[in-house]
Short mmCIF file of C-alpha atoms in Angstrom, two decimals:
data_model
loop_
_atom_site.label_atom_id
_atom_site.label_comp_id
_atom_site.label_asym_id
_atom_site.label_seq_id
_atom_site.Cartn_x
_atom_site.Cartn_y
_atom_site.Cartn_z
CA UNK A 1 112.38 130.86 75.29
CA UNK A 2 109.58 129.41 77.44
CA UNK A 3 106.76 127.93 75.44
CA UNK A 4 103.39 128.27 77.11
CA UNK A 5 99.85 127.26 76.34
CA UNK A 6 98.30 130.66 76.95
CA UNK A 7 96.69 130.71 73.56
CA UNK A 8 95.25 127.19 73.87
CA UNK A 9 93.53 126.89 77.25
CA UNK A 10 92.09 123.44 76.59
CA UNK A 11 95.16 121.98 74.95
CA UNK A 12 96.84 120.73 78.14
CA UNK A 13 95.03 117.42 78.46
CA UNK A 14 94.67 117.09 74.72
CA UNK A 15 98.41 117.30 74.15
CA UNK A 16 99.08 114.72 76.85
CA UNK A 17 96.44 112.42 75.41
CA UNK A 18 97.83 112.94 71.92
CA UNK A 19 101.41 112.14 72.93
CA UNK A 20 100.33 109.10 74.93
CA UNK A 21 98.00 107.83 72.21
CA UNK A 22 94.95 108.12 74.43
CA UNK A 23 92.74 110.34 72.27
CA UNK A 24 89.67 109.08 70.47
CA UNK A 25 90.17 108.98 66.71
CA UNK A 26 88.03 112.06 66.10
CA UNK A 27 89.88 114.06 68.76
CA UNK A 28 93.21 112.86 67.43
CA UNK A 29 92.41 114.09 63.93
CA UNK A 30 91.00 117.35 65.26
CA UNK A 31 94.13 118.03 67.30
CA UNK A 32 96.42 117.33 64.36
CA UNK A 33 94.40 119.79 62.35
CA UNK A 34 94.74 122.31 65.19
CA UNK A 35 98.51 121.81 65.41
CA UNK A 36 98.87 122.43 61.71
CA UNK A 37 97.81 126.01 62.35
CA UNK A 38 99.17 126.47 65.92
CA UNK A 39 102.92 126.74 66.27
CA UNK A 40 102.70 126.91 70.09
CA UNK A 41 100.96 123.55 70.41
CA UNK A 42 103.25 122.11 67.77
CA UNK A 43 106.35 123.16 69.68
CA UNK A 44 105.03 121.97 73.02
CA UNK A 45 104.02 118.64 71.57
CA UNK A 46 107.50 118.14 70.14
CA UNK A 47 109.30 119.17 73.35
CA UNK A 48 107.13 117.09 75.63
CA UNK A 49 107.49 114.07 73.41
CA UNK A 50 111.28 114.46 73.58
CA UNK A 51 111.06 114.84 77.34
CA UNK A 52 109.08 111.64 77.57
CA UNK A 53 111.69 109.87 75.49
CA UNK A 54 114.42 111.06 77.85
CA UNK A 55 112.57 109.86 80.95
CA UNK A 56 112.05 106.47 79.34
CA UNK A 57 115.79 106.04 78.87
CA UNK A 58 116.25 105.61 82.61
CA UNK A 59 117.46 102.14 83.39
CA UNK A 60 115.43 99.81 85.50
CA UNK A 61 116.58 99.08 89.02
CA UNK A 62 116.55 95.71 90.74
CA UNK A 63 116.33 94.94 94.44
CA UNK A 64 119.23 93.13 96.09
CA UNK A 65 119.62 89.38 95.69
CA UNK A 66 118.81 88.64 99.33
CA UNK A 67 115.56 90.61 99.23
CA UNK A 68 113.34 87.61 100.03
CA UNK A 69 115.54 86.40 102.89
CA UNK A 70 115.52 89.81 104.54
CA UNK A 71 111.78 90.14 103.99
CA UNK A 72 111.19 86.76 105.61
CA UNK A 73 113.22 87.87 108.64
CA UNK A 74 111.23 91.07 108.98
CA UNK A 75 107.93 89.22 108.67
CA UNK A 76 109.08 86.81 111.37
CA UNK A 77 109.65 89.86 113.60
CA UNK A 78 106.13 91.07 112.86
CA UNK A 79 104.77 87.65 113.82
CA UNK A 80 106.68 87.67 117.10
CA UNK A 81 105.50 91.14 118.06
CA UNK A 82 103.05 90.69 120.94
CA UNK A 83 99.47 91.53 120.18
CA UNK A 84 96.82 92.54 122.73
CA UNK A 85 95.59 89.53 124.74
CA UNK A 86 92.07 89.88 123.45
CA UNK A 87 93.30 89.46 119.88
CA UNK A 88 95.03 86.16 120.62
CA UNK A 89 92.24 83.88 119.60
CA UNK A 90 92.54 80.68 117.67
CA UNK A 91 92.59 82.14 114.18
CA UNK A 92 95.56 81.62 111.88
CA UNK A 93 98.20 84.21 112.61
CA UNK A 94 98.57 84.68 108.84
CA UNK A 95 95.22 86.41 108.60
CA UNK A 96 95.46 88.51 111.73
CA UNK A 97 94.68 91.43 112.77
CA UNK A 98 91.53 92.36 110.84
CA UNK A 99 89.69 89.07 111.15
CA UNK A 100 90.86 88.53 114.69
CA UNK A 101 89.47 91.89 115.66
CA UNK A 102 86.16 91.06 114.02
CA UNK A 103 85.91 87.91 116.10
CA UNK A 104 87.55 89.14 119.27
CA UNK A 105 85.41 92.21 119.85
CA UNK A 106 82.05 90.37 120.04
CA UNK A 107 83.62 87.58 122.10
CA UNK A 108 85.05 90.02 124.62
CA UNK A 109 81.77 91.95 124.72
CA UNK A 110 79.79 88.78 125.38
CA UNK A 111 82.23 87.67 128.07
CA UNK A 112 81.84 91.04 129.77
CA UNK A 113 78.05 90.76 129.75
CA UNK A 114 78.16 87.23 131.19
CA UNK A 115 80.63 88.31 133.88
CA UNK A 116 78.45 91.30 134.82
CA UNK A 117 75.32 89.17 135.06
CA UNK A 118 77.15 86.60 137.18
CA UNK A 119 78.42 89.25 139.55
CA UNK A 120 74.99 90.81 139.85
CA UNK A 121 73.48 87.38 140.64
CA UNK A 122 76.03 86.55 143.32
CA UNK A 123 75.83 89.89 145.08
CA UNK A 124 72.04 90.31 144.84
CA UNK A 125 69.88 91.32 147.88
CA UNK A 126 67.27 88.55 148.68
CA UNK A 127 63.84 89.69 147.68
CA UNK A 128 61.80 86.53 148.30
CA UNK A 129 58.50 87.37 150.01
CA UNK A 130 57.79 85.45 153.18
CA UNK A 131 54.65 83.33 153.33
CA UNK A 132 52.05 83.60 156.15
CA UNK A 133 53.40 80.55 158.05
CA UNK A 134 56.97 81.82 157.83
CA UNK A 135 55.88 85.26 159.05
CA UNK A 136 54.03 83.75 162.02
CA UNK A 137 56.96 81.52 162.88
CA UNK A 138 59.34 84.43 162.64
CA UNK A 139 57.06 86.47 164.87
CA UNK A 140 56.96 83.70 167.52
CA UNK A 141 60.67 83.25 167.36
CA UNK A 142 61.24 86.99 167.82
CA UNK A 143 59.00 86.99 170.89
CA UNK A 144 60.76 83.99 172.47
CA UNK A 145 64.20 85.45 171.81
CA UNK A 146 63.13 88.77 173.26
CA UNK A 147 61.86 87.12 176.45
CA UNK A 148 65.02 85.06 176.80
CA UNK A 149 67.14 88.14 176.39
CA UNK A 150 65.19 89.99 179.07
CA UNK A 151 65.55 87.05 181.46
CA UNK A 152 69.26 86.93 180.73
CA UNK A 153 69.71 90.61 181.47
CA UNK A 154 67.77 90.22 184.74
CA UNK A 155 69.91 87.25 185.79
CA UNK A 156 73.12 88.98 184.79
CA UNK A 157 72.22 92.07 186.76
CA UNK A 158 71.85 90.05 189.99
CA UNK A 159 75.24 88.41 189.58
CA UNK A 160 78.66 89.77 190.36
CA UNK A 161 80.83 91.13 187.60
CA UNK A 162 82.83 88.58 185.70
CA UNK A 163 80.34 85.75 186.22
CA UNK A 164 79.34 84.53 182.76
CA UNK A 165 77.50 81.39 183.86
CA UNK A 166 74.20 82.98 182.93
CA UNK A 167 75.03 82.69 179.30
CA UNK A 168 75.74 79.01 179.64
CA UNK A 169 72.53 78.44 181.57
CA UNK A 170 70.44 80.16 178.93
CA UNK A 171 72.10 78.25 176.15
CA UNK A 172 71.69 74.89 177.85
CA UNK A 173 68.10 75.61 178.73
CA UNK A 174 67.36 76.53 175.14
CA UNK A 175 68.95 73.34 173.99
CA UNK A 176 66.92 71.12 176.31
CA UNK A 177 63.73 73.11 175.90
CA UNK A 178 63.44 73.71 179.65
CA UNK A 179 62.93 77.04 181.42
CA UNK A 180 64.63 78.49 184.39
CA UNK B 1 94.75 89.69 87.03
CA UNK B 2 92.91 86.41 87.36
CA UNK B 3 96.09 84.87 88.66
CA UNK B 4 96.44 87.70 91.18
CA UNK B 5 92.95 87.04 92.50
CA UNK B 6 93.77 83.39 92.95
CA UNK B 7 97.04 84.22 94.72
CA UNK B 8 95.23 86.59 97.07
CA UNK B 9 92.60 83.98 97.88
CA UNK B 10 95.34 81.48 98.67
CA UNK B 11 97.17 84.07 100.76
CA UNK B 12 94.01 84.65 102.76
CA UNK B 13 93.91 80.91 103.42
CA UNK B 14 97.41 81.21 104.90
CA UNK B 15 99.20 79.70 101.90
CA UNK B 16 102.77 80.99 102.28
CA UNK B 17 103.76 79.93 98.77
CA UNK B 18 101.13 82.31 97.34
CA UNK B 19 102.66 85.17 99.31
CA UNK B 20 106.09 84.28 97.92
CA UNK B 21 104.65 84.21 94.41
CA UNK B 22 103.21 87.72 94.82
CA UNK B 23 106.55 89.00 96.12
CA UNK B 24 108.37 87.42 93.19
CA UNK B 25 105.94 88.92 90.74
CA UNK B 26 105.88 92.50 92.07
CA UNK B 27 109.11 93.15 93.93
CA UNK B 28 111.03 94.55 90.95
CA UNK B 29 108.19 96.79 89.78
CA UNK B 30 107.60 98.18 93.24
CA UNK B 31 111.30 98.58 93.90
CA UNK B 32 111.84 100.36 90.58
CA UNK B 33 108.97 102.75 91.27
CA UNK B 34 110.26 103.50 94.76
CA UNK B 35 113.80 103.87 93.51
CA UNK B 36 112.65 106.53 91.06
CA UNK B 37 110.48 108.14 93.72
CA UNK B 38 113.18 108.29 96.39
CA UNK B 39 116.28 108.42 94.17
CA UNK B 40 117.97 106.22 96.72
CA UNK B 41 118.60 102.46 96.61
CA UNK B 42 118.60 102.04 100.38
CA UNK B 43 115.28 103.81 100.90
CA UNK B 44 113.78 102.02 97.92
CA UNK B 45 114.80 98.65 99.34
CA UNK B 46 113.52 99.43 102.81
CA UNK B 47 110.20 100.79 101.54
CA UNK B 48 109.71 97.87 99.14
CA UNK B 49 110.06 95.49 102.07
CA UNK B 50 107.61 97.62 104.02
CA UNK B 51 105.09 97.37 101.16
CA UNK B 52 105.11 93.58 101.37
CA UNK B 53 104.94 93.62 105.16
CA UNK B 54 101.86 95.84 104.94
CA UNK B 55 100.42 93.49 102.39
CA UNK B 56 101.12 90.54 104.68
CA UNK B 57 99.48 92.13 107.70
CA UNK B 58 96.48 93.48 105.79
CA UNK B 59 95.79 90.72 103.30
CA UNK B 60 92.70 89.75 105.28
CA UNK B 61 91.16 93.16 104.55
CA UNK B 62 91.73 92.97 100.82
CA UNK B 63 88.38 92.70 99.06
CA UNK B 64 89.49 92.89 95.42
CA UNK B 65 87.79 96.26 94.92
CA UNK B 66 91.09 97.29 93.34
CA UNK B 67 93.61 95.12 91.54
CA UNK B 68 96.53 93.76 93.51
CA UNK B 69 98.87 95.93 91.45
CA UNK B 70 96.88 99.06 92.25
CA UNK B 71 96.80 98.17 95.94
CA UNK B 72 100.55 97.55 96.15
CA UNK B 73 101.47 100.71 94.25
CA UNK B 74 99.09 102.71 96.43
CA UNK B 75 100.81 101.41 99.55
CA UNK B 76 104.18 102.17 97.95
CA UNK B 77 103.16 105.72 97.01
CA UNK B 78 101.83 106.45 100.48
CA UNK B 79 104.99 105.10 102.09
CA UNK B 80 107.16 107.20 99.79
CA UNK B 81 105.21 110.37 100.59
CA UNK B 82 105.38 109.56 104.32
CA UNK B 83 109.13 109.10 104.01
CA UNK B 84 109.47 112.50 102.29
CA UNK B 85 107.45 114.17 105.01
CA UNK B 86 109.42 112.55 107.80
CA UNK B 87 112.88 113.08 106.48
CA UNK B 88 112.32 116.28 104.47
CA UNK B 89 115.67 115.44 103.06
CA UNK B 90 115.31 116.37 99.46
CA UNK B 91 119.04 116.42 98.83
CA UNK B 92 119.05 112.63 99.13
CA UNK B 93 116.80 112.50 96.10
CA UNK B 94 119.55 113.83 93.89
CA UNK B 95 122.46 111.65 92.95
CA UNK B 96 125.48 113.68 92.10
CA UNK B 97 127.45 112.16 89.29
CA UNK B 98 130.61 113.71 90.67
CA UNK B 99 130.16 112.09 94.06
CA UNK B 100 132.43 109.14 94.71
CA UNK B 101 130.88 105.71 94.61
CA UNK B 102 129.92 104.76 98.15
CA UNK B 103 130.77 101.38 99.64
CA UNK B 104 127.93 99.03 98.79
CA UNK B 105 126.79 101.12 95.85
CA UNK B 106 127.31 99.41 92.56
CA UNK B 107 128.76 101.31 89.68
CA UNK B 108 126.11 99.81 87.47
CA UNK B 109 123.33 101.41 89.50
CA UNK B 110 124.19 104.76 87.98
CA UNK B 111 124.48 103.39 84.52
CA UNK B 112 121.85 103.82 81.80
CA UNK B 113 121.08 101.82 78.72
CA UNK B 114 121.61 103.03 75.17
CA UNK B 115 119.64 106.16 74.39
CA UNK B 116 117.11 106.34 71.65
CA UNK B 117 118.16 109.92 71.03
CA UNK B 118 120.10 111.01 67.98
CA UNK B 119 123.70 109.75 67.96
CA UNK B 120 125.10 113.27 67.71
CA UNK B 121 124.02 113.99 71.28
CA UNK B 122 127.39 114.75 72.83
CA UNK B 123 126.72 113.94 76.41
CA UNK B 124 127.70 110.87 78.26
CA UNK B 125 125.00 108.45 79.18
CA UNK B 126 125.81 108.77 82.83
CA UNK B 127 125.60 112.52 82.83
CA UNK B 128 122.30 112.50 81.01
CA UNK B 129 120.83 109.91 83.36
CA UNK B 130 122.01 112.00 86.30
CA UNK B 131 120.34 115.07 84.86
CA UNK B 132 117.08 113.22 84.32
CA UNK B 133 117.17 111.87 87.87
CA UNK B 134 117.88 115.36 89.19
CA UNK B 135 115.00 116.76 87.19
CA UNK B 136 112.68 114.07 88.53
CA UNK B 137 113.84 114.75 92.08
CA UNK B 138 112.90 118.41 91.74
CA UNK B 139 109.28 117.55 90.96
CA UNK B 140 106.67 117.59 93.71
CA UNK B 141 106.01 113.96 94.76
CA UNK B 142 102.51 113.90 93.23
CA UNK B 143 103.75 114.96 89.81
CA UNK B 144 106.76 112.68 90.07
CA UNK B 145 104.60 109.71 90.94
CA UNK B 146 102.24 110.29 88.02
CA UNK B 147 104.98 110.58 85.42
CA UNK B 148 106.93 107.61 86.80
CA UNK B 149 103.83 105.40 86.87
CA UNK B 150 103.07 106.27 83.26
CA UNK B 151 106.44 106.63 81.58
CA UNK B 152 108.51 104.24 83.65
CA UNK B 153 106.03 101.66 84.97
CA UNK B 154 103.87 101.73 81.86
CA UNK B 155 100.55 102.09 83.67
CA UNK B 156 97.43 103.40 81.96
CA UNK B 157 95.70 106.63 83.03
CA UNK B 158 92.94 104.56 84.62
CA UNK B 159 95.39 102.53 86.65
CA UNK B 160 97.17 105.67 87.83
CA UNK B 161 93.81 107.19 88.80
CA UNK B 162 93.20 104.05 90.90
CA UNK B 163 96.62 104.12 92.53
CA UNK B 164 96.50 107.83 93.36
CA UNK B 165 92.79 107.95 94.10
CA UNK B 166 92.25 110.91 91.77
CA UNK B 167 90.03 111.62 88.73
CA UNK B 168 91.26 110.88 85.23
CA UNK B 169 91.51 114.58 84.36
CA UNK B 170 93.81 115.13 87.33
CA UNK B 171 96.04 112.30 86.13
CA UNK B 172 96.41 114.01 82.74
CA UNK B 173 97.08 117.38 84.35
CA UNK B 174 99.73 115.94 86.62
CA UNK B 175 101.47 114.16 83.75
CA UNK B 176 101.33 117.31 81.65
CA UNK B 177 102.68 119.53 84.43
CA UNK B 178 105.37 117.00 85.28
CA UNK B 179 106.55 116.85 81.67
CA UNK B 180 106.53 120.62 81.35
CA UNK B 181 108.68 120.91 84.49
CA UNK B 182 110.99 118.16 83.26
CA UNK B 183 111.24 119.82 79.88
CA UNK B 184 112.29 123.07 81.54
CA UNK B 185 114.95 121.27 83.58
CA UNK B 186 116.22 119.25 80.64
CA UNK B 187 115.97 121.91 77.98
CA UNK B 188 119.71 121.92 77.14
CA UNK B 189 119.42 118.26 76.24
CA UNK B 190 116.29 118.77 74.20
CA UNK B 191 117.77 121.54 72.15
CA UNK B 192 120.59 119.35 70.96
CA UNK B 193 118.04 117.39 68.99
#
């Protein structure tokens, strides 16, 4: 016949505590008093105690003799397993991955920032403002170049096709400072 | 416990001998727990190795908020539950006493020590041990773990609460329910008392 605790709703944890010797002295005495008048709790306590005794008869089991050797081989495999490049920093492999990650993430982030700034610097558009002298010089230069170009076109137009001597003349004149 | 803390600190400083010392200290306890959880020597061995590999790879994270024992048993329990979920092979949890001894399985692994029961119990030790193992295998993993940690590993309720990550009251309930279920499975052997 199944023995249940229907009549003692709070007895579940008390019985366990009583069997395992985990009740406070007052609770222990109170439960013994209760069992004296409760055949259900008395029966359950006896059966569960016997069950516990049975479970404790199970023999202990031992791992195989070569446990350590096989473990060492498996750990060597773990060590050899490639890790992401950004985790391969100069920390002892024994204390990877947590600490490596803690170091690697800020390092990689900083490297990215530096690389971005460098790229931005190299590929920047010049924004230096020209001074008054530079502006005047640039203006004069533009005028001279424009005149030279016009003269070149005029000279080229009067020559036959395929004659490129005008270009040479202009260039040599510019180099010597003369005019033509 | 103090010695464990020292071993962990040395492990975190990459002292391999400290790791070996931890393995030597805990391998049998962890193996025994996993053997009772899985009912299978091969799985128990594989999972015990996995526990120490996890410890090796995560030792840097260990902050001594729990004891080393609690941490290792927690890893072991999680691995066992994962293994159950993956294989869903509950028949492997039961060792039939009629089954022939497999190559590599030692006869002694199915043996049990002398019982503390009354001498008039007319059942062989092997049969009784097989029945107890079968009864344990029928339990849900959570109940099985609680009763094994208490009755086989000798942990306190507090330690079990730490390993399982559950309140103390839940530990007591699980142990109670596990024993009730075991009692129902083993009733023929109880009534011979």
